[in-house]
PDB file of C-alpha atoms in Angstrom:
ATOM      1  CA  MET A   1      12.410  21.601   8.597  1.00  0.00           C
ATOM      2  CA  GLN A   2       9.549  19.179   7.896  1.00  0.00           C
ATOM      3  CA  ARG A   3       9.044  15.934   9.701  1.00  0.00           C
ATOM      4  CA  GLU A   4       9.723  12.555   7.585  1.00  0.00           C
ATOM      5  CA  ALA A   5       5.650  11.828   7.986  1.00  0.00           C
ATOM      6  CA  ASP A   6       4.814  15.199   6.373  1.00  0.00           C
ATOM      7  CA  PHE A   7       5.581  13.675   2.775  1.00  0.00           C
ATOM      8  CA  PHE A   8       3.653  10.465   3.551  1.00  0.00           C
ATOM      9  CA  ARG A   9       0.209  11.867   2.743  1.00  0.00           C
ATOM     10  CA  LYS A  10      -3.031  11.290   0.871  1.00  0.00           C
ATOM     11  CA  PRO A  11      -2.292  11.865  -2.895  1.00  0.00           C
ATOM     12  CA  GLU A  12      -4.525  14.908  -4.217  1.00  0.00           C
ATOM     13  CA  GLU A  13      -5.363  16.370  -7.543  1.00  0.00           C
ATOM     14  CA  GLY A  14      -2.142  18.558  -7.594  1.00  0.00           C
ATOM     15  CA  ASP A  15      -0.060  15.068  -7.726  1.00  0.00           C
ATOM     16  CA  VAL A  16      -2.061  13.979 -11.072  1.00  0.00           C
ATOM     17  CA  ALA A  17       0.993  14.343 -13.140  1.00  0.00           C
ATOM     18  CA  GLU A  18       3.214  12.457 -10.822  1.00  0.00           C
ATOM     19  CA  ILE A  19       0.612   9.523 -10.621  1.00  0.00           C
ATOM     20  CA  THR A  20       0.317   9.305 -14.047  1.00  0.00           C
ATOM     21  CA  ALA A  21       4.295   9.105 -14.343  1.00  0.00           C
ATOM     22  CA  PHE A  22       4.433   6.580 -11.642  1.00  0.00           C
ATOM     23  CA  LYS A  23       1.891   4.502 -13.324  1.00  0.00           C
ATOM     24  CA  ARG A  24       3.508   4.702 -16.653  1.00  0.00           C
ATOM     25  CA  GLU A  25       6.943   3.651 -15.223  1.00  0.00           C
ATOM     26  CA  CYS A  26       5.414   0.497 -13.699  1.00  0.00           C
ATOM     27  CA  GLN A  27       3.538  -0.578 -16.548  1.00  0.00           C
ATOM     28  CA  GLU A  28       6.854   0.028 -18.781  1.00  0.00           C
ATOM     29  CA  CYS A  29       8.736  -2.049 -16.305  1.00  0.00           C
ATOM     30  CA  GLY A  30       6.008  -4.593 -15.954  1.00  0.00           C
ATOM     31  CA  SER A  31       5.788  -4.126 -12.700  1.00  0.00           C
ATOM     32  CA  GLY A  32       2.858  -4.973 -10.537  1.00  0.00           C
ATOM     33  CA  MET A  33       0.967  -2.103  -8.838  1.00  0.00           C
ATOM     34  CA  ASP A  34      -0.293  -3.800  -5.467  1.00  0.00           C
ATOM     35  CA  GLY A  35      -1.362  -1.054  -3.059  1.00  0.00           C
ATOM     36  CA  THR A  36      -2.725   1.349  -5.886  1.00  0.00           C
ATOM     37  CA  GLY A  37      -6.409   0.073  -5.780  1.00  0.00           C
ATOM     38  CA  ILE A  38      -7.840   0.524  -8.982  1.00  0.00           C
ATOM     39  CA  LEU A  39      -5.172   2.669 -10.508  1.00  0.00           C
ATOM     40  CA  VAL A  40      -4.093   0.198 -13.021  1.00  0.00           C
ATOM     41  CA  ASN A  41      -7.896   0.153 -14.861  1.00  0.00           C
ATOM     42  CA  CYS A  42      -8.224   4.086 -14.648  1.00  0.00           C
ATOM     43  CA  ASP A  43      -6.498   7.532 -14.825  1.00  0.00           C
ATOM     44  CA  ALA A  44      -5.291   9.571 -12.037  1.00  0.00           C
ATOM     45  CA  ARG A  45      -8.402  11.863 -11.491  1.00  0.00           C
ATOM     46  CA  GLU A  46     -10.804   8.721 -11.613  1.00  0.00           C
ATOM     47  CA  TRP A  47      -8.559   7.004  -9.101  1.00  0.00           C
ATOM     48  CA  LEU A  48      -8.474  10.054  -7.037  1.00  0.00           C
ATOM     49  CA  LEU A  49     -12.245  10.216  -6.755  1.00  0.00           C
ATOM     50  CA  TYR A  50     -12.444   6.502  -6.041  1.00  0.00           C
ATOM     51  CA  ASN A  51      -9.794   7.094  -3.064  1.00  0.00           C
ATOM     52  CA  GLU A  52     -12.099   9.383  -1.730  1.00  0.00           C
ATOM     53  CA  LYS A  53     -15.412   7.262  -2.155  1.00  0.00           C
ATOM     54  CA  MET A  54     -13.564   4.418  -0.609  1.00  0.00           C
ATOM     55  CA  GLU A  55     -12.382   6.505   2.367  1.00  0.00           C
ATOM     56  CA  ASN A  56     -15.554   8.068   2.917  1.00  0.00           C
ATOM     57  CA  ARG A  57     -17.517   4.720   2.779  1.00  0.00           C
ATOM     58  CA  GLU A  58     -19.807   6.201   0.137  1.00  0.00           C
ATOM     59  CA  ASP A  59     -20.472   2.515  -1.279  1.00  0.00           C
ATOM     60  CA  PRO A  60     -21.442   0.042   1.292  1.00  0.00           C
ATOM     61  CA  GLU A  61     -20.203  -2.700  -0.879  1.00  0.00           C
ATOM     62  CA  GLY A  62     -16.745  -1.261  -1.032  1.00  0.00           C
ATOM     63  CA  LEU A  63     -13.948  -1.484   0.942  1.00  0.00           C
ATOM     64  CA  HIS A  64     -13.276   0.882   3.536  1.00  0.00           C
ATOM     65  CA  CYS A  65      -9.729   1.994   3.038  1.00  0.00           C
ATOM     66  CA  LEU A  66      -7.178   4.833   2.883  1.00  0.00           C
ATOM     67  CA  GLN A  67      -4.330   5.548   0.235  1.00  0.00           C
ATOM     68  CA  TYR A  68      -1.183   7.030   0.735  1.00  0.00           C
ATOM     69  CA  GLY A  69       1.935   8.232  -1.505  1.00  0.00           C
ATOM     70  CA  LEU A  70       5.396   8.903  -0.212  1.00  0.00           C
ATOM     71  CA  PHE A  71       6.753  12.149  -2.066  1.00  0.00           C
ATOM     72  CA  ARG A  72      10.186  13.170  -1.905  1.00  0.00           C
ATOM     73  CA  GLU A  73      10.976  16.565  -0.261  1.00  0.00           C
ATOM     74  CA  GLY A  74      12.061  19.364  -2.955  1.00  0.00           C
ATOM     75  CA  ASP A  75      10.799  17.918  -6.330  1.00  0.00           C
ATOM     76  CA  GLY A  76       7.384  16.292  -5.143  1.00  0.00           C
ATOM     77  CA  ARG A  77       8.480  12.839  -7.149  1.00  0.00           C
ATOM     78  CA  LEU A  78       5.953  10.305  -6.057  1.00  0.00           C
ATOM     79  CA  LEU A  79       8.376   7.700  -4.624  1.00  0.00           C
ATOM     80  CA  GLY A  80       5.712   4.826  -3.795  1.00  0.00           C
ATOM     81  CA  LEU A  81       2.143   4.385  -3.114  1.00  0.00           C
ATOM     82  CA  LEU A  82       0.431   2.126  -0.286  1.00  0.00           C
ATOM     83  CA  GLN A  83      -3.205   1.239   0.616  1.00  0.00           C
ATOM     84  CA  ILE A  84      -4.670   0.754   4.104  1.00  0.00           C
ATOM     85  CA  ARG A  85      -7.281  -1.664   4.494  1.00  0.00           C
ATOM     86  CA  LEU A  86      -9.225  -0.842   7.424  1.00  0.00           C
ATOM     87  CA  GLU A  87     -10.997  -3.934   7.174  1.00  0.00           C
ATOM     88  CA  LEU A  88     -10.687  -7.366   5.500  1.00  0.00           C
ATOM     89  CA  LYS A  89     -13.525  -9.094   3.398  1.00  0.00           C
ATOM     90  CA  GLY A  90     -13.147 -11.616   0.398  1.00  0.00           C
ATOM     91  CA  TYR A  91     -10.204 -11.734  -1.284  1.00  0.00           C
ATOM     92  CA  LEU A  92      -8.364  -9.802   1.239  1.00  0.00           C
ATOM     93  CA  VAL A  93      -8.973 -12.357   4.137  1.00  0.00           C
ATOM     94  CA  ASN A  94      -6.596 -14.945   2.593  1.00  0.00           C
ATOM     95  CA  PHE A  95      -4.652 -13.060   0.157  1.00  0.00           C
ATOM     96  CA  GLY A  96      -4.410  -9.378   0.011  1.00  0.00           C
ATOM     97  CA  GLY A  97      -4.212  -8.605   3.936  1.00  0.00           C
ATOM     98  CA  HIS A  98      -4.536  -5.057   5.495  1.00  0.00           C
ATOM     99  CA  ILE A  99      -1.778  -3.232   3.830  1.00  0.00           C
ATOM    100  CA  GLY A 100      -0.401  -3.131   0.163  1.00  0.00           C
ATOM    101  CA  TYR A 101       2.582  -0.963  -1.284  1.00  0.00           C
ATOM    102  CA  CYS A 102       4.075  -0.393  -4.311  1.00  0.00           C
ATOM    103  CA  VAL A 103       7.543   1.551  -4.754  1.00  0.00           C
ATOM    104  CA  ARG A 104       8.439   3.061  -8.186  1.00  0.00           C
ATOM    105  CA  PRO A 105      10.784   0.759 -10.174  1.00  0.00           C
ATOM    106  CA  SER A 106      13.454   3.576 -10.518  1.00  0.00           C
ATOM    107  CA  GLU A 107      13.304   4.135  -6.933  1.00  0.00           C
ATOM    108  CA  ARG A 108      13.460   0.713  -5.244  1.00  0.00           C
ATOM    109  CA  ARG A 109      16.194  -0.820  -3.002  1.00  0.00           C
ATOM    110  CA  LYS A 110      16.502   2.824  -1.204  1.00  0.00           C
ATOM    111  CA  GLY A 111      14.325   1.641   1.943  1.00  0.00           C
ATOM    112  CA  TYR A 112      11.255   3.422   0.752  1.00  0.00           C
ATOM    113  CA  ALA A 113       8.686   0.470   1.247  1.00  0.00           C
ATOM    114  CA  VAL A 114      10.206   0.120   4.760  1.00  0.00           C
ATOM    115  CA  LYS A 115       9.372   3.688   5.587  1.00  0.00           C
ATOM    116  CA  MET A 116       6.171   3.624   4.174  1.00  0.00           C
ATOM    117  CA  LEU A 117       5.060   0.483   6.232  1.00  0.00           C
ATOM    118  CA  ARG A 118       6.028   1.945   9.287  1.00  0.00           C
ATOM    119  CA  LEU A 119       4.262   5.047   8.582  1.00  0.00           C
ATOM    120  CA  ALA A 120       1.065   3.050   7.932  1.00  0.00           C
ATOM    121  CA  LEU A 121       1.534   1.207  10.723  1.00  0.00           C
ATOM    122  CA  ASP A 122       1.406   4.148  12.964  1.00  0.00           C
ATOM    123  CA  ILE A 123      -2.051   5.167  10.994  1.00  0.00           C
ATOM    124  CA  CYS A 124      -3.398   1.653  11.757  1.00  0.00           C
ATOM    125  CA  ARG A 125      -2.811   2.052  15.355  1.00  0.00           C
ATOM    126  CA  ASP A 126      -4.492   5.401  15.028  1.00  0.00           C
ATOM    127  CA  LYS A 127      -7.444   3.871  13.719  1.00  0.00           C
ATOM    128  CA  GLY A 128      -7.904   1.357  16.248  1.00  0.00           C
ATOM    129  CA  LEU A 129      -5.988  -1.816  14.550  1.00  0.00           C
ATOM    130  CA  GLU A 130      -4.009  -4.004  16.968  1.00  0.00           C
ATOM    131  CA  LYS A 131      -2.588  -6.340  14.051  1.00  0.00           C
ATOM    132  CA  VAL A 132      -2.351  -6.105  10.434  1.00  0.00           C
ATOM    133  CA  LEU A 133      -1.885  -9.018   7.664  1.00  0.00           C
ATOM    134  CA  VAL A 134       0.466  -8.266   5.056  1.00  0.00           C
ATOM    135  CA  THR A 135       1.240 -10.712   2.576  1.00  0.00           C
ATOM    136  CA  CYS A 136       3.664 -10.868  -0.301  1.00  0.00           C
ATOM    137  CA  LEU A 137       4.614 -13.363  -3.333  1.00  0.00           C
ATOM    138  CA  GLU A 138       6.785 -16.496  -2.528  1.00  0.00           C
ATOM    139  CA  ASP A 139       9.707 -15.367  -4.332  1.00  0.00           C
ATOM    140  CA  ASN A 140       9.489 -11.523  -3.439  1.00  0.00           C
ATOM    141  CA  VAL A 141      12.596 -11.580  -1.294  1.00  0.00           C
ATOM    142  CA  GLY A 142      12.374  -7.656  -0.930  1.00  0.00           C
ATOM    143  CA  SER A 143       8.974  -7.456   0.181  1.00  0.00           C
ATOM    144  CA  ALA A 144       9.400 -10.142   2.538  1.00  0.00           C
ATOM    145  CA  LYS A 145      12.510  -8.137   4.164  1.00  0.00           C
ATOM    146  CA  THR A 146      10.437  -5.134   4.160  1.00  0.00           C
ATOM    147  CA  ILE A 147       7.481  -6.780   5.917  1.00  0.00           C
ATOM    148  CA  GLU A 148       9.959  -8.581   8.446  1.00  0.00           C
ATOM    149  CA  ALA A 149      11.950  -5.516   9.237  1.00  0.00           C
ATOM    150  CA  CYS A 150       8.588  -3.896  10.280  1.00  0.00           C
ATOM    151  CA  GLY A 151       8.112  -6.709  12.732  1.00  0.00           C
ATOM    152  CA  GLY A 152       6.021  -9.147  10.453  1.00  0.00           C
ATOM    153  CA  VAL A 153       6.215 -12.676  11.726  1.00  0.00           C
ATOM    154  CA  PHE A 154       5.412 -15.269   9.201  1.00  0.00           C
ATOM    155  CA  GLU A 155       2.259 -17.371   9.808  1.00  0.00           C
ATOM    156  CA  GLU A 156       2.091 -19.528   6.447  1.00  0.00           C
ATOM    157  CA  MET A 157       2.349 -19.904   2.753  1.00  0.00           C
ATOM    158  CA  VAL A 158      -0.933 -19.867   0.857  1.00  0.00           C
ATOM    159  CA  TYR A 159      -1.915 -20.641  -3.126  1.00  0.00           C
ATOM    160  CA  ASP A 160      -3.202 -17.641  -4.216  1.00  0.00           C
ATOM    161  CA  ASP A 161      -5.473 -19.360  -6.826  1.00  0.00           C
ATOM    162  CA  ARG A 162      -7.869 -16.376  -7.466  1.00  0.00           C
ATOM    163  CA  ASN A 163      -5.336 -13.530  -8.635  1.00  0.00           C
ATOM    164  CA  TYR A 164      -1.622 -14.260  -8.829  1.00  0.00           C
ATOM    165  CA  MET A 165      -1.977 -18.447  -9.269  1.00  0.00           C
ATOM    166  CA  ALA A 166       1.544 -18.351  -6.970  1.00  0.00           C
ATOM    167  CA  ASN A 167       2.338 -19.082  -3.603  1.00  0.00           C
ATOM    168  CA  LEU A 168       2.058 -16.033  -0.967  1.00  0.00           C
ATOM    169  CA  LYS A 169       3.748 -15.505   2.114  1.00  0.00           C
ATOM    170  CA  ARG A 170       1.223 -14.498   4.899  1.00  0.00           C
ATOM    171  CA  TYR A 171       2.954 -11.969   7.777  1.00  0.00           C
ATOM    172  CA  TRP A 172       1.241 -10.443  10.870  1.00  0.00           C
ATOM    173  CA  ILE A 173       2.399  -7.481  12.429  1.00  0.00           C
ATOM    174  CA  ILE A 174       1.391  -6.716  15.778  1.00  0.00           C
ATOM    175  CA  ILE A 175       0.856  -2.747  16.286  1.00  0.00           C
ATOM    176  CA  LYS A 176       2.392  -1.374  19.288  1.00  0.00           C
ATOM    177  CA  LYS A 177       0.626   1.002  21.432  1.00  0.00           C
ATOM    178  CA  GLY A 178       1.567   4.549  21.381  1.00  0.00           C
ATOM    179  CA  LEU A 179       2.966   5.982  24.657  1.00  0.00           C
TER     180      LEU A 179
END
């Protein structure tokens, strides 16, 4: 039997159809795609290449980040995407934070966001981060509950005048050291 974390992995070439279906569903529902990087602006193959570039720091102006997906056992359905930003600069310092995530609209309210965020915190710890900033829109009750369930402590509300033109809640999560 595979461990839960075995299905939280970096998307790869064999996932192109699932990534495309995930993107289409988000767009058809009018859902934001936080935690997917540039996926909204490109096709799945371009997105995979971009993720590799950002992970390997081939672009010094780019962001050092890691992209993960949560895939369901059995059918390989892409349930959610999550991006870990290993550094904060620019927009991320005040608004975007270290981690962004998106759960497929038809799969929401099933605990996948909490599962992904907890697994991401393990990766952050392994990468040497001691605390991470995670944000959500003021009216996104589900995301706020997700962050709080993973140890998020509310810091403050800020007005995002660059992207959302709305209030964002800022949370810090202290990453516990492994045993």
